[in-house]
Amino acid sequence: MTLKQLSSVFITSLLCVSANVYANNSELILGKWNCDVSTVQDGLNVDMTINQNYLKNGVNNGSAIMAVTNEAIGLDVAFNIEADSNWHIEGNFIYETLTGGSFESLKPSPFDAMFTKEQMLPIGEQEVAEILELTQSSLKVLAQGIEMQCNR
């Protein structure tokens, strides 16, 4: 997995925690969601705990703890990430554009230089996620080939 792909997986996972299949889904998505994401690609294990808060004014405030490991090369890093975005829903898709955020290492490592704020939080980049399910208490989306399950 390249750094660009990892960044995209992170951003998409962090930003895609919203959905709308029917007209009233814009209301269903509002509020706080908690998500856990785990994926393995090209030897990289990525685990994230994500908290989202979708506001009626089209703003999403999110935070995440992301851990990335690869035993073969001794990679073991973790980051605290805060991200803000603007969101809207069209049909079965949620569109989010990153507007700001912060990125902090939780486990200082020689690998930290590989993970920069600019790469992991590219301001202005739009991500799209497909909504698979949305109820009052459960949300499932598909982005970058990864399914993410969230609950209230």
Coordinates of C-alpha atoms in Angstrom, one line a residue:
M1 CA 0.0 0.0 0.0
T2 CA 1.5 3.3 -1.0
L3 CA 1.3 6.4 1.3
K4 CA -1.2 8.0 -1.1
Q5 CA -3.4 4.9 -0.8
L6 CA -3.0 4.9 3.0
S7 CA -3.9 8.6 3.1
S8 CA -6.9 7.9 0.9
V9 CA -8.1 5.0 3.1
F10 CA -7.7 7.2 6.2
I11 CA -9.5 10.2 4.7
T12 CA -12.2 8.2 3.2
S13 CA -12.7 6.2 6.4
L14 CA -12.7 9.3 8.5
L15 CA -14.9 11.4 6.2
C16 CA -17.4 8.8 5.0
V17 CA -19.2 8.2 8.2
S18 CA -22.5 9.5 6.8
A19 CA -25.3 8.4 4.5
N20 CA -28.6 9.0 2.8
V21 CA -30.6 6.5 0.7
Y22 CA -34.1 8.2 1.1
A23 CA -35.1 11.8 1.5
N24 CA -35.2 11.7 5.3
N25 CA -31.7 10.3 5.6
S26 CA -30.2 13.7 5.7
E27 CA -31.8 13.9 9.2
L28 CA -30.8 10.4 10.1
I29 CA -27.2 11.1 9.6
L30 CA -27.1 14.0 12.0
G31 CA -25.3 13.6 15.3
K32 CA -22.5 11.4 16.6
W33 CA -21.2 8.1 15.2
N34 CA -18.5 5.8 16.5
C35 CA -16.6 3.5 14.0
D36 CA -13.9 1.0 14.1
V37 CA -11.9 0.2 10.9
S38 CA -9.3 -2.5 10.4
T39 CA -7.7 -3.4 7.1
V40 CA -4.6 -5.1 5.8
Q41 CA -3.0 -4.2 2.4
D42 CA 0.4 -4.9 1.1
G43 CA 1.6 -5.9 4.5
L44 CA 0.4 -2.8 6.3
N45 CA -2.1 -3.3 9.1
V46 CA -4.2 -0.2 9.7
D47 CA -6.5 0.1 12.7
M48 CA -8.7 3.2 13.4
T49 CA -11.1 4.2 16.0
I50 CA -13.2 7.1 14.6
N51 CA -15.7 9.5 16.2
Q52 CA -17.8 11.7 13.9
N53 CA -20.3 14.5 14.5
Y54 CA -22.4 15.5 11.5
L55 CA -24.0 18.9 11.9
K56 CA -27.1 20.2 10.2
N57 CA -25.1 23.1 8.7
G58 CA -23.1 20.7 6.5
V59 CA -20.0 20.5 8.7
N60 CA -18.5 17.3 10.0
N61 CA -16.1 17.3 13.0
G62 CA -14.2 14.1 13.3
S63 CA -11.4 12.6 15.4
A64 CA -9.5 9.4 15.1
I65 CA -6.7 7.3 16.6
M66 CA -4.9 5.5 13.8
A67 CA -2.3 2.8 14.2
V68 CA -0.2 1.4 11.4
T69 CA 2.0 -1.6 11.7
N70 CA 4.2 -3.9 9.6
E71 CA 6.2 -6.5 11.5
A72 CA 8.5 -7.3 8.5
I73 CA 10.0 -3.8 8.5
G74 CA 9.5 -2.9 12.2
L75 CA 6.8 -0.3 11.5
D76 CA 4.7 0.6 14.5
V77 CA 3.2 4.1 14.5
A78 CA 0.1 5.7 15.9
F79 CA -1.5 9.1 15.4
N80 CA -4.2 11.3 16.8
I81 CA -6.1 13.0 14.0
E82 CA -8.7 15.7 14.1
A83 CA -10.5 16.6 10.8
D84 CA -13.2 19.0 9.7
S85 CA -15.1 18.7 6.5
N86 CA -18.1 20.0 4.6
W87 CA -20.5 17.3 3.5
H88 CA -23.6 16.7 1.4
I89 CA -25.5 13.7 0.2
E90 CA -26.6 12.9 -3.4
G91 CA -28.6 9.7 -3.8
N92 CA -26.7 6.8 -2.2
F93 CA -23.5 8.8 -1.9
I94 CA -21.9 11.1 0.7
Y95 CA -19.5 13.7 -0.6
E96 CA -17.0 15.3 1.9
T97 CA -14.3 17.9 1.3
L98 CA -11.6 18.2 4.0
T99 CA -11.4 21.8 5.3
G100 CA -8.9 21.5 8.2
G101 CA -7.4 19.4 10.9
S102 CA -4.5 18.4 13.0
F103 CA -2.2 15.4 13.0
E104 CA 0.0 14.3 16.0
S105 CA 2.2 11.3 16.5
L106 CA 1.4 9.3 19.6
K107 CA 4.4 6.9 19.3
P108 CA 7.5 8.7 18.1
S109 CA 9.3 6.6 15.6
P110 CA 11.9 6.9 12.8
F111 CA 8.9 6.2 10.4
D112 CA 7.1 9.4 11.5
A113 CA 8.6 11.3 8.6
M114 CA 6.7 9.1 6.2
F115 CA 3.4 10.4 7.6
T116 CA 3.0 14.1 7.2
K117 CA 0.0 16.3 7.9
E118 CA 0.0 17.4 4.3
Q119 CA -0.2 13.8 3.0
M120 CA -2.6 12.5 5.6
L121 CA -4.9 15.6 5.6
P122 CA -4.9 17.0 2.1
I123 CA -7.1 20.2 2.5
G124 CA -9.6 20.6 -0.3
E125 CA -9.6 16.9 -1.4
Q126 CA -13.1 15.4 -1.9
E127 CA -13.9 11.9 -1.0
V128 CA -17.0 9.9 -1.9
A129 CA -18.5 6.9 -0.1
E130 CA -21.4 4.7 -1.1
I131 CA -24.1 4.3 1.5
L132 CA -25.0 0.6 2.1
E133 CA -27.2 1.0 5.2
L134 CA -28.5 3.7 7.4
T135 CA -30.8 3.4 10.4
Q136 CA -31.2 5.4 13.5
S137 CA -28.5 3.4 15.3
S138 CA -26.4 1.9 12.5
L139 CA -24.5 3.1 9.4
K140 CA -22.5 1.1 6.8
V141 CA -20.6 2.7 4.0
L142 CA -18.2 1.5 1.3
A143 CA -15.3 3.6 0.3
Q144 CA -12.0 2.7 -1.5
G145 CA -13.2 -0.9 -1.4
I146 CA -13.4 -0.9 2.4
E147 CA -16.7 -1.4 4.3
M148 CA -17.0 0.5 7.5
Q149 CA -19.6 -0.1 10.2
C150 CA -20.6 2.6 12.6
N151 CA -22.9 2.8 15.5
R152 CA -24.3 5.5 17.8

